[in-house]
């Protein structure tokens, strides 16, 4: 763990906010160049090789504004290499490069359990979520959820006295739904609000997958309370499983449509949750946070893909995600050179590097 | 499969109704002596060697009465070696030696699915059981249950149009609870009523484990709909698992005490059941009926345990069931001789031979 200087943290933010730089590209660039500064210096050249000139980096004014807005809110910018960055989130492959946190940031150092579920939840489901959060909180778990209506709000309510973290899709000041303004205020006061987005940003649909990934990423276990089939909570549960987290689901009657999703999770292997004991038992299990298996290559080795390789890699891409290892095998070239070519293509906006070692043409 | 003569079937009944002869002892005697007749002839001697004189065999008058009562009801006595004996039940180790069946006996040749559950069931649970039975019936499954209040009755109702089997603890004419007289009448008319007990017998508590064993024994799958912890339905589910049958349970809210038992079954590995599809999918699985693994020894080999071995075996027994194989190992003697000694001791009422290869001192 390193502690960044203000200038270094600003570099991290600048690289994270650069066009076409998602968490995977950020991670690859940092692996290759060692610091955000050196990656920023290399960016124009890399993008040009990938086929793009005039890559848009955030201006000094934009960075000043984001840092100023955050400071005005009393929020703190934390980079994934820093000690204050939540450990479980740092174990993601790749972690979000930076997060904003508002409120009691020290809560992020404790173990989290996510409680998520239907926005249109039954009164019984909400009561259950509140009780579960309260019991788990008393056992020392920080309750993580997404500030949504229904189960999320009930989970935060139950977790408030002992500690709760709300993860937002928009900025840390983007209160949605508006009727949760009071709840939001109490969470800022005695809990913590976290977001990968810049302050002032209003959440749009594509922010929610990233928010869901942080909800599960902050947690050692995710409990789904009431969920219809094909609902967002099930996506969070899938992400959690991919991240090596425990997934639990609360069963319900087959006659209740709000139990279809949770029953289906149990059918697929999620642990059955009837109360805090089940969650605590799951956490006792042998499963630890997975060591991230990154596409590592020693930075400084500066693999330089040639045009032929770059063209070959580009030709292998399709809108259906394929694994980066598969592309390495198909080319027969050295992995570092292929990964470098993929980073260049991603900076040029010709492909997207996805978590889990996948890549798709854009 | 053999077809017994009337005299032979009477011998089977006589041996089955002899004091201290349960299904395991019956099975062992038949293995050893080849026919019920020869076993009956040998009984007094065997019991005496086990330490008991004056073993009570049923009188001719008693047998005449049972056979007459059954005939008067239009019921049929079926021995486990006969073709009309349900195949799945015959695969038990050991099967009940004889059953009485009243109604459409041909239903016993078809595949069965048991639906069981709480007597004090919710309206929703009963509706679910009725619908499940109806759908499974339309898929060709015979619905097996125990004529009890609640889930059992609903399952029979749903299964009546396509075929349902009620298994009773008392005789095939023992209608319990009394308010199910009408349902019972319709089952006799278009379904089938089965019992291991003699006609005219009123069920007592100790008859229900035997009834439960037949419910699961007749079925390839057992579905539990609503059950509290430590309820009879869970015992049926455990028996079913031991018999190699599929066990399914209908999930419910943790706030509903009637779901505690079914949720617990799912936690222990029962398949989650939300409808007929889940049951049919479970039946498609690779699991077939287990070949019974009996303590077989060629009959006629007439192993004769000596007094020393008999004393040694008796000394190894305790009220806590132990496996018969363990006793064989402890004595170091030949298995057939040890099994023969155990049969003698059981006839003398000094031990009980239990299904699953276990034995307990009485």
XYZ file of C-alpha atoms in Angstrom:
724
model
C 0.000 0.000 0.000
C 1.349 3.350 -0.930
C 0.082 6.746 0.114
C -0.176 9.093 -2.853
C 0.829 12.755 -2.829
C -1.870 15.205 -3.891
C -0.189 15.521 -7.277
C -0.073 11.750 -7.730
C -3.704 11.357 -6.697
C -4.605 14.037 -9.231
C -2.727 12.021 -11.887
C -4.698 8.901 -10.930
C -7.925 10.856 -11.268
C -6.839 12.305 -14.616
C -5.977 8.874 -16.020
C -9.216 7.374 -14.637
C -11.293 10.129 -16.238
C -9.589 9.877 -19.648
C -11.766 8.898 -22.581
C -11.787 5.128 -23.250
C -9.938 4.342 -20.024
C -11.974 1.888 -17.992
C -10.733 0.001 -14.932
C -9.095 -2.753 -17.006
C -7.184 -0.370 -19.268
C -6.216 1.707 -16.225
C -4.861 -1.383 -14.534
C -2.936 -2.504 -17.634
C -1.450 0.966 -18.087
C -0.374 1.141 -14.472
C 1.177 -2.304 -14.652
C 3.086 -1.283 -17.746
C 4.204 2.212 -16.866
C 4.486 2.037 -13.095
C 2.876 5.422 -12.369
C -0.190 7.277 -13.630
C 2.066 10.150 -14.660
C 4.158 8.042 -17.030
C 1.008 6.379 -18.395
C -0.501 9.806 -19.093
C 2.651 10.834 -20.928
C 2.509 7.718 -23.087
C -1.235 7.897 -23.810
C -1.307 10.035 -26.990
C 1.262 7.794 -28.622
C -0.524 4.572 -27.600
C -3.891 5.826 -28.855
C -2.376 6.918 -32.153
C -0.885 3.464 -32.674
C -4.316 1.993 -31.958
C -5.698 4.186 -34.757
C -6.895 7.299 -32.948
C -5.553 10.835 -32.764
C -6.768 13.510 -30.374
C -7.636 11.283 -27.399
C -9.604 13.433 -24.922
C -7.919 13.831 -21.548
C -9.659 15.811 -18.778
C -8.546 19.430 -18.625
C -7.008 21.020 -15.543
C -10.236 22.960 -15.099
C -12.269 19.745 -15.116
C -9.985 18.145 -12.543
C -10.051 21.308 -10.386
C -13.817 21.256 -10.489
C -14.147 17.566 -9.505
C -11.619 17.907 -6.677
C -13.229 21.158 -5.537
C -16.754 19.725 -5.634
C -15.627 16.713 -3.632
C -13.864 18.875 -1.070
C -16.921 21.097 -0.726
C -18.976 18.026 0.147
C -16.384 16.929 2.671
C -15.838 13.841 0.535
C -12.526 12.075 0.104
C -10.946 10.734 -3.077
C -9.240 7.375 -2.492
C -7.081 5.584 -5.054
C -7.082 1.783 -5.199
C -3.407 1.614 -4.178
C -4.004 3.535 -0.940
C -4.411 2.109 2.556
C -7.840 3.721 3.005
C -9.168 1.922 -0.074
C -11.438 -0.951 1.084
C -9.485 -4.195 1.045
C -12.227 -6.335 -0.459
C -12.747 -3.823 -3.253
C -9.012 -3.680 -3.935
C -9.061 -7.452 -4.447
C -11.281 -7.082 -7.525
C -9.657 -7.724 -10.888
C -9.399 -4.891 -11.634
C -10.562 -2.590 -8.816
C -12.138 0.756 -9.653
C -9.084 3.072 -9.929
C -10.568 5.704 -7.618
C -13.654 6.130 -5.441
C -15.217 9.066 -3.668
C -16.341 8.478 -0.090
C -18.477 10.807 2.010
C -19.133 10.309 5.709
C -17.398 7.914 8.075
C -14.698 6.668 5.703
C -13.261 4.439 8.452
C -16.273 2.112 8.015
C -14.710 1.000 4.725
C -11.953 -0.743 6.666
C -14.473 -3.145 8.245
C -15.987 -6.298 6.772
C -19.089 -5.664 4.693
C -22.191 -7.719 3.947
C -24.427 -6.532 1.108
C -28.205 -6.794 1.449
C -30.015 -6.072 -1.806
C -33.366 -6.860 -3.383
C -36.561 -5.743 -5.000
C -37.478 -2.061 -5.124
C -41.154 -2.995 -4.976
C -40.771 -5.227 -1.952
C -43.396 -6.666 0.366
C -43.771 -5.265 3.867
C -42.626 -8.635 5.188
C -39.553 -8.587 2.960
C -38.605 -5.117 4.124
C -39.112 -6.109 7.747
C -36.902 -9.140 7.186
C -34.164 -7.050 5.534
C -34.222 -4.510 8.366
C -34.000 -7.229 11.010
C -31.236 -9.055 9.179
C -29.207 -5.856 8.800
C -29.671 -5.060 12.453
C -28.518 -8.512 13.584
C -25.558 -8.609 11.227
C -24.619 -5.100 12.295
C -24.576 -6.200 15.903
C -22.219 -8.992 14.851
C -19.773 -6.402 13.546
C -20.673 -6.462 9.849
C -21.047 -3.205 7.926
C -24.247 -3.281 5.867
C -23.710 -2.370 2.206
C -26.540 -1.550 -0.196
C -27.580 0.779 -3.000
C -29.977 3.335 -1.441
C -32.786 2.145 -3.738
C -36.415 1.833 -2.695
C -37.624 -1.285 -0.916
C -35.084 -3.803 0.354
C -32.062 -1.466 -0.023
C -33.621 1.262 2.123
C -34.735 -1.259 4.759
C -31.216 -2.724 4.892
C -29.680 0.730 5.409
C -32.226 1.527 8.123
C -31.383 -1.690 9.959
C -27.660 -1.054 9.585
C -27.603 2.625 10.559
C -26.990 2.193 14.302
C -23.925 -0.012 13.723
C -22.678 1.191 10.336
C -23.930 1.154 6.770
C -22.463 2.039 3.374
C -24.587 3.288 0.468
C -23.085 2.886 -2.993
C -24.451 5.304 -5.598
C -24.395 5.166 -9.389
C -24.180 8.957 -9.651
C -21.925 11.197 -7.567
C -21.800 10.920 -3.785
C -24.299 13.804 -3.684
C -26.772 12.267 -6.161
C -29.744 11.393 -3.973
C -32.013 8.945 -5.749
C -34.872 8.357 -5.219
C -35.530 11.901 -3.898
C -37.718 10.665 -1.041
C -34.620 9.062 0.459
C -33.118 12.497 1.231
C -33.618 12.020 4.940
C -32.174 8.487 4.903
C -29.239 9.765 2.812
C -28.574 12.502 5.365
C -28.476 10.020 8.220
C -26.113 7.737 6.259
C -23.706 10.640 5.584
C -23.813 11.418 9.299
C -23.303 7.965 10.801
C -22.511 5.816 7.765
C -20.685 6.288 4.502
C -21.671 7.057 0.890
C -19.413 5.732 -1.868
C -19.297 6.293 -5.621
C -16.997 5.702 -8.567
C -18.518 8.740 -10.359
C -17.565 12.398 -10.034
C -19.545 14.537 -7.554
C -22.472 16.291 -9.175
C -23.078 13.517 -11.689
C -26.689 12.299 -11.976
C -26.852 8.537 -12.392
C -27.866 7.172 -15.780
C -28.703 3.558 -16.597
C -25.168 2.541 -17.530
C -23.840 3.640 -14.117
C -25.731 0.921 -12.283
C -23.686 -2.113 -13.364
C -20.579 -0.300 -12.049
C -22.427 0.559 -8.842
C -23.543 -3.070 -8.437
C -19.977 -4.260 -8.925
C -18.875 -2.003 -6.051
C -21.716 -3.162 -3.794
C -20.591 -6.767 -4.112
C -16.951 -5.744 -4.238
C -17.184 -4.083 -0.811
C -18.757 -7.197 0.680
C -17.656 -10.658 1.704
C -21.227 -11.900 1.257
C -24.257 -10.708 -0.703
C -27.761 -11.522 0.527
C -30.645 -11.159 -1.919
C -34.020 -10.570 -0.232
C -36.957 -10.778 -2.680
C -36.135 -10.512 -6.369
C -38.115 -11.188 -9.483
C -36.526 -13.070 -12.350
C -34.234 -10.938 -14.539
C -33.834 -8.221 -11.902
C -30.820 -6.086 -11.059
C -30.331 -7.860 -7.744
C -29.639 -11.081 -9.610
C -26.940 -9.313 -11.623
C -25.345 -8.171 -8.368
C -25.515 -11.769 -7.149
C -23.829 -13.029 -10.329
C -21.083 -10.407 -10.021
C -20.603 -11.384 -6.392
C -20.166 -15.043 -7.341
C -17.655 -14.082 -10.042
C -15.786 -12.026 -7.452
C -15.572 -15.055 -5.170
C -18.015 -13.658 -2.621
C -20.585 -15.721 -0.746
C -24.040 -15.446 -2.276
C -27.122 -16.069 -0.139
C -30.787 -15.796 -1.040
C -33.915 -15.663 1.071
C -36.450 -18.284 -0.072
C -40.124 -17.595 -0.573
C -43.352 -19.222 -1.628
C -43.549 -20.309 -5.285
C -46.832 -18.386 -5.349
C -44.989 -15.090 -4.673
C -43.423 -13.607 -7.823
C -40.954 -11.693 -5.665
C -39.440 -15.022 -4.616
C -38.852 -16.310 -8.149
C -35.418 -14.723 -8.394
C -34.218 -15.749 -4.943
C -35.540 -19.300 -5.279
C -33.758 -19.519 -8.611
C -30.508 -18.378 -7.013
C -30.849 -21.144 -4.415
C -31.502 -23.635 -7.188
C -28.245 -22.454 -8.804
C -26.281 -22.978 -5.632
C -26.711 -19.853 -3.529
C -26.862 -20.584 0.179
C -30.324 -20.457 1.694
C -30.713 -17.537 4.108
C -33.304 -17.546 6.871
C -31.443 -15.154 9.137
C -28.133 -13.710 10.323
C -26.874 -17.110 11.439
C -26.864 -18.374 7.883
C -24.791 -15.389 6.758
C -22.312 -15.708 9.593
C -21.988 -19.437 8.922
C -21.269 -18.735 5.242
C -18.579 -16.244 6.245
C -16.902 -18.865 8.431
C -16.370 -21.051 5.372
C -12.984 -21.678 3.827
C -13.510 -19.296 0.957
C -11.362 -16.201 1.203
C -11.132 -13.282 -1.157
C -9.553 -14.489 -4.332
C -6.113 -13.227 -5.133
C -6.663 -11.217 -8.292
C -5.264 -13.042 -11.296
C -4.206 -10.166 -13.436
C -2.668 -10.091 -16.860
C 0.531 -9.015 -15.287
C 3.728 -8.205 -17.033
C 6.659 -6.457 -15.448
C 6.344 -2.765 -16.101
C 9.318 -1.324 -17.899
C 9.622 -4.336 -20.173
C 7.884 -2.118 -22.723
C 6.538 -4.679 -25.155
C 6.060 -3.001 -28.487
C 3.518 -4.660 -30.713
C 4.218 -4.057 -34.388
C 1.580 -3.043 -36.908
C 1.136 -6.579 -38.178
C 0.321 -7.891 -34.692
C -1.962 -4.915 -34.006
C -3.916 -5.635 -37.203
C -4.074 -9.346 -36.414
C -5.414 -8.646 -32.903
C -7.965 -6.144 -34.219
C -9.187 -8.690 -36.779
C -9.757 -11.259 -34.015
C -12.130 -9.004 -32.065
C -15.901 -9.233 -32.284
C -18.770 -7.663 -30.390
C -19.158 -10.954 -28.520
C -16.663 -10.873 -25.664
C -13.781 -13.328 -25.965
C -11.019 -13.977 -23.477
C -7.778 -12.112 -23.927
C -5.902 -15.364 -23.419
C -7.740 -16.813 -26.390
C -6.505 -13.951 -28.532
C -2.971 -14.529 -27.302
C -3.243 -18.185 -28.318
C -4.748 -17.337 -31.712
C -1.885 -14.976 -32.573
C 0.871 -17.168 -31.219
C 2.598 -13.934 -30.112
C 3.937 -13.107 -26.636
C 1.177 -12.236 -24.179
C 2.636 -8.848 -23.122
C 2.755 -7.682 -26.730
C -0.847 -8.779 -27.352
C -2.057 -7.096 -24.154
C -0.211 -3.902 -25.147
C -1.902 -3.994 -28.551
C -5.298 -4.443 -26.871
C -4.662 -1.432 -24.608
C -3.803 0.661 -27.650
C -6.935 -0.481 -29.466
C -9.055 0.211 -26.373
C -7.633 3.728 -26.043
C -8.521 4.252 -29.674
C -12.103 3.214 -28.824
C -11.942 0.140 -31.033
C -12.446 -2.378 -28.230
C -13.436 -2.528 -24.599
C -11.387 -4.391 -21.995
C -13.844 -6.064 -19.620
C -13.368 -7.350 -16.086
C -12.717 -11.076 -15.952
C -10.093 -11.082 -18.702
C -12.546 -10.548 -21.566
C -12.457 -8.116 -24.476
C -15.114 -7.045 -26.997
C -15.062 -4.950 -30.157
C -16.974 -1.694 -29.738
C -41.564 -62.640 -9.906
C -43.548 -65.626 -8.779
C -47.271 -65.946 -8.386
C -48.196 -67.547 -5.075
C -50.944 -70.122 -4.602
C -53.590 -69.272 -2.021
C -51.926 -71.626 0.423
C -48.527 -70.056 -0.127
C -49.925 -66.547 0.256
C -51.525 -67.660 3.539
C -48.110 -68.913 4.663
C -46.566 -65.529 3.829
C -49.276 -63.808 5.846
C -48.799 -66.210 8.751
C -45.042 -65.644 8.833
C -45.496 -61.854 8.478
C -47.968 -61.805 11.386
C -45.817 -63.926 13.690
C -44.650 -62.319 16.887
C -41.224 -60.637 16.582
C -41.127 -61.067 12.800
C -40.583 -57.686 11.175
C -39.713 -57.108 7.537
C -35.977 -57.657 8.084
C -36.412 -60.937 9.946
C -39.003 -62.035 7.361
C -36.540 -61.316 4.594
C -33.701 -63.143 6.331
C -35.897 -66.171 7.018
C -37.052 -66.306 3.415
C -33.488 -66.020 2.155
C -32.434 -68.832 4.421
C -35.317 -71.231 4.057
C -36.539 -70.469 0.553
C -40.279 -70.577 1.355
C -42.478 -69.179 4.090
C -43.670 -72.721 4.827
C -40.207 -74.041 5.602
C -39.437 -70.906 7.647
C -42.609 -71.432 9.698
C -41.601 -75.029 10.351
C -38.194 -73.912 11.567
C -39.457 -71.008 13.702
C -40.039 -72.696 17.077
C -36.557 -74.182 16.982
C -34.928 -70.899 16.008
C -36.731 -68.950 18.715
C -35.806 -71.543 21.309
C -32.139 -71.250 20.341
C -32.471 -67.466 20.692
C -33.736 -68.039 24.235
C -37.470 -68.081 23.863
C -40.032 -70.866 24.047
C -43.675 -70.584 23.022
C -43.272 -68.065 20.175
C -46.781 -66.855 19.268
C -47.790 -67.679 15.694
C -51.176 -66.498 14.396
C -53.894 -69.137 14.696
C -55.863 -70.471 11.740
C -58.880 -68.555 13.055
C -56.891 -65.315 13.069
C -55.689 -65.886 9.514
C -59.224 -66.825 8.390
C -60.534 -63.612 9.913
C -57.915 -61.347 8.278
C -58.366 -62.985 4.868
C -62.153 -62.865 5.250
C -62.197 -59.241 6.354
C -60.013 -58.279 3.401
C -62.180 -60.210 0.949
C -65.322 -58.607 2.374
C -63.814 -55.177 1.629
C -62.896 -56.261 -1.881
C -59.267 -55.745 -0.935
C -56.403 -57.818 -2.237
C -53.446 -59.287 -0.327
C -50.218 -58.980 -2.314
C -46.906 -60.552 -1.321
C -43.644 -58.773 -2.100
C -42.542 -61.561 -4.458
C -45.646 -61.212 -6.650
C -45.945 -59.346 -9.959
C -48.754 -57.111 -8.649
C -46.510 -55.844 -5.837
C -45.363 -52.296 -6.683
C -41.895 -52.406 -8.186
C -40.500 -49.413 -6.302
C -41.740 -50.845 -3.008
C -40.220 -54.246 -3.820
C -36.849 -52.514 -4.254
C -36.790 -51.542 -0.566
C -34.336 -53.376 1.649
C -36.367 -55.114 2.901
C -39.818 -54.586 1.407
C -42.906 -55.044 3.554
C -43.630 -58.803 3.209
C -47.306 -58.283 2.347
C -49.634 -55.347 1.704
C -53.380 -55.015 1.449
C -54.683 -52.918 -1.466
C -58.242 -51.733 -1.935
C -59.500 -50.080 -5.119
C -57.745 -49.845 -8.470
C -54.774 -52.078 -7.688
C -53.436 -51.554 -11.240
C -52.411 -48.013 -10.234
C -49.630 -49.600 -8.173
C -47.891 -50.629 -11.402
C -47.398 -46.987 -12.419
C -44.713 -44.541 -11.283
C -45.580 -42.709 -8.080
C -44.717 -39.281 -6.701
C -45.435 -38.634 -3.031
C -46.729 -35.239 -1.940
C -46.745 -34.814 1.825
C -46.699 -31.988 4.319
C -48.188 -30.209 7.275
C -51.586 -31.211 8.647
C -52.195 -27.629 9.723
C -51.349 -26.174 6.322
C -52.001 -22.709 4.938
C -54.680 -22.233 2.306
C -51.925 -21.276 -0.139
C -49.974 -24.426 0.663
C -53.024 -26.623 0.116
C -53.764 -24.865 -3.167
C -50.175 -25.400 -4.253
C -50.291 -29.106 -3.330
C -53.562 -29.604 -5.216
C -52.215 -27.868 -8.326
C -48.930 -29.755 -8.190
C -50.746 -33.096 -7.856
C -53.012 -32.218 -10.751
C -50.118 -31.269 -13.048
C -48.018 -34.282 -12.092
C -51.061 -36.496 -12.567
C -51.519 -35.166 -16.072
C -47.873 -36.063 -16.708
C -48.647 -39.680 -15.859
C -47.506 -39.761 -12.240
C -49.643 -41.463 -9.600
C -49.961 -39.207 -6.546
C -49.108 -40.963 -3.278
C -49.935 -39.536 0.152
C -51.158 -40.427 3.607
C -54.822 -39.251 3.770
C -53.951 -36.859 6.606
C -55.423 -33.393 7.018
C -53.933 -30.454 5.130
C -51.341 -31.109 2.421
C -52.076 -34.869 2.169
C -55.777 -34.332 1.503
C -55.084 -31.574 -1.016
C -52.620 -33.812 -2.858
C -55.168 -36.643 -3.064
C -57.836 -34.219 -4.312
C -55.534 -32.973 -7.050
C -54.537 -36.506 -8.001
C -58.005 -38.091 -7.984
C -58.854 -37.510 -11.678
C -55.653 -39.186 -12.864
C -54.899 -41.613 -10.050
C -53.956 -41.392 -6.401
C -52.825 -43.855 -3.741
C -53.539 -43.340 -0.034
C -51.306 -45.239 2.376
C -52.831 -45.859 5.800
C -51.248 -46.734 9.138
C -54.256 -48.786 10.200
C -56.129 -51.286 8.028
C -57.312 -50.347 4.527
C -60.716 -49.599 6.106
C -59.370 -47.357 8.871
C -60.571 -43.904 7.882
C -58.650 -41.234 9.779
C -59.391 -38.402 10.236
C -63.143 -39.227 10.180
C -64.007 -36.109 8.166
C -62.095 -37.625 5.250
C -64.753 -40.350 4.811
C -65.960 -38.791 1.581
C -62.428 -38.373 0.200
C -61.631 -41.946 1.240
C -64.689 -43.200 -0.646
C -63.651 -41.436 -3.814
C -60.113 -42.801 -3.512
C -61.401 -46.378 -3.149
C -63.555 -45.784 -6.228
C -61.020 -44.204 -8.596
C -57.735 -44.569 -6.715
C -56.210 -47.119 -4.403
C -55.816 -47.508 -0.625
C -52.791 -49.444 0.641
C -51.777 -50.686 4.082
C -49.297 -53.066 5.675
C -51.711 -53.628 8.582
C -54.582 -56.116 8.816
C -58.084 -54.877 7.903
C -59.995 -53.626 10.898
C -56.920 -52.375 12.682
C -57.094 -48.826 14.031
C -53.804 -46.986 13.569
C -51.714 -46.279 16.647
C -48.663 -44.038 16.827
C -46.125 -46.745 16.055
C -47.899 -47.607 12.761
C -47.006 -44.263 11.183
C -43.272 -44.805 10.644
C -44.182 -47.981 8.708
C -46.811 -46.062 6.765
C -44.313 -43.288 5.955
C -41.816 -45.863 4.741
C -44.436 -47.200 2.296
C -45.373 -43.699 1.096
C -41.784 -42.997 0.066
C -41.266 -46.600 -0.974
C -44.077 -46.387 -3.523
C -42.617 -43.200 -4.997
C -39.690 -42.236 -7.157
C -39.786 -38.734 -5.696
C -41.137 -37.213 -2.492
C -42.225 -33.563 -2.439
C -42.638 -31.882 0.943
C -45.028 -28.910 0.911
C -44.965 -26.920 4.167
C -43.467 -28.611 7.185
C -42.411 -27.362 10.570
C -39.113 -28.483 12.054
C -39.220 -31.966 13.639
C -42.401 -32.961 11.796
C -43.412 -36.323 10.379
C -43.020 -35.105 6.816
C -39.316 -34.597 7.424
C -39.050 -38.201 8.605
C -40.699 -39.314 5.364
C -38.183 -37.183 3.470
C -35.278 -38.746 5.340
C -36.594 -42.245 4.637
C -37.000 -41.314 0.986
C -33.382 -40.170 0.760
C -32.222 -43.385 2.429
C -34.276 -45.349 -0.087
C -32.530 -43.524 -2.935
C -35.612 -41.533 -3.918
C -35.534 -37.925 -5.082
C -36.445 -35.490 -2.320
C -37.890 -32.085 -3.189
C -39.115 -29.332 -0.904
C -41.204 -26.244 -1.532
C -39.468 -23.122 -0.184
C -41.205 -20.474 1.863
C -40.591 -17.234 3.668
C -38.340 -17.408 6.732
C -41.140 -15.569 8.524
C -43.513 -18.542 7.995
C -42.950 -21.320 10.577
C -44.518 -23.797 8.138
C -41.547 -23.239 5.815
C -38.878 -23.969 8.435
C -38.855 -27.682 7.688
C -38.886 -27.383 3.904
C -36.248 -24.652 3.853
C -34.114 -26.852 6.075
C -34.514 -29.760 3.666
C -33.298 -27.529 0.823
C -30.352 -26.457 2.932
C -29.513 -30.148 3.403
C -29.592 -30.802 -0.310
C -33.222 -31.449 -1.254
C -34.111 -30.069 -4.689
C -36.074 -26.842 -4.641
C -39.624 -27.331 -5.931
C -41.640 -24.478 -7.387
C -43.857 -26.657 -9.546
C -44.327 -29.856 -11.531
C -41.422 -29.060 -13.852
C -38.956 -29.296 -10.982
C -40.283 -32.738 -10.050
C -40.206 -34.018 -13.619
C -36.673 -32.666 -14.055
C -35.564 -34.462 -10.885
C -37.072 -37.702 -12.217
C -35.107 -37.367 -15.449
C -31.862 -37.486 -13.464
C -29.491 -40.413 -13.553
C -30.593 -41.788 -10.221
C -32.527 -45.030 -10.546
C -33.983 -47.182 -7.852
C -31.163 -48.714 -5.929
C -30.677 -52.418 -6.249
C -31.361 -53.666 -2.762
C -28.126 -54.681 -1.079
C -29.322 -57.463 1.085
C -27.490 -59.609 3.545
C -27.834 -62.456 1.146
C -26.665 -65.965 1.682
C -27.720 -68.909 -0.406
C -30.687 -70.524 1.272
C -30.142 -74.138 2.137
C -26.606 -73.472 3.316
C -28.118 -73.622 6.814
C -25.478 -71.847 8.854
C -25.731 -73.033 12.400
C -24.429 -70.602 14.965
C -23.230 -72.330 18.115
C -24.093 -71.200 21.630
C -20.783 -69.403 22.054
C -21.328 -67.270 18.948
C -24.943 -66.589 19.934
C -23.823 -65.359 23.357
C -21.059 -63.270 21.820
C -23.513 -61.631 19.379
C -26.059 -60.969 22.145
C -23.358 -59.330 24.260
C -22.479 -56.958 21.409
C -26.027 -55.570 21.143
C -27.125 -52.335 22.717
C -30.257 -50.199 22.528
C -28.349 -47.838 20.184
C -28.629 -49.339 16.700
C -25.357 -50.685 15.287
C -24.750 -52.110 11.842
C -24.963 -55.871 11.461
C -21.718 -55.768 9.476
C -20.012 -54.235 12.485
C -21.136 -57.146 14.620
C -19.826 -59.578 12.016
C -16.457 -57.832 12.140
C -16.415 -57.749 15.937
C -17.012 -61.503 16.196
C -14.678 -62.468 13.395
C -17.172 -65.231 12.516
C -18.738 -65.953 9.101
C -21.471 -63.447 8.199
C -24.192 -66.071 7.530
C -23.716 -67.576 10.969
C -23.889 -64.156 12.640
C -27.011 -63.190 10.678
C -28.625 -66.481 11.634
C -27.845 -65.819 15.281
C -29.365 -62.350 14.994
C -32.559 -63.782 13.463
C -32.825 -66.242 16.335
C -32.297 -63.482 18.892
C -34.865 -61.283 17.128
C -37.428 -64.093 17.144
C -36.801 -64.428 20.837
C -37.571 -60.707 21.192
C -34.048 -59.893 22.354
C -33.204 -57.597 19.457
C -34.865 -55.837 16.567
C -33.545 -56.064 13.009
C -33.961 -52.641 11.431
C -34.075 -51.598 7.782
C -30.749 -50.335 6.491
C -28.685 -53.175 7.946
C -28.949 -52.043 11.561
C -29.836 -53.936 14.720
C -30.747 -52.811 18.234
C -31.255 -54.612 21.521
C -34.879 -54.492 22.711
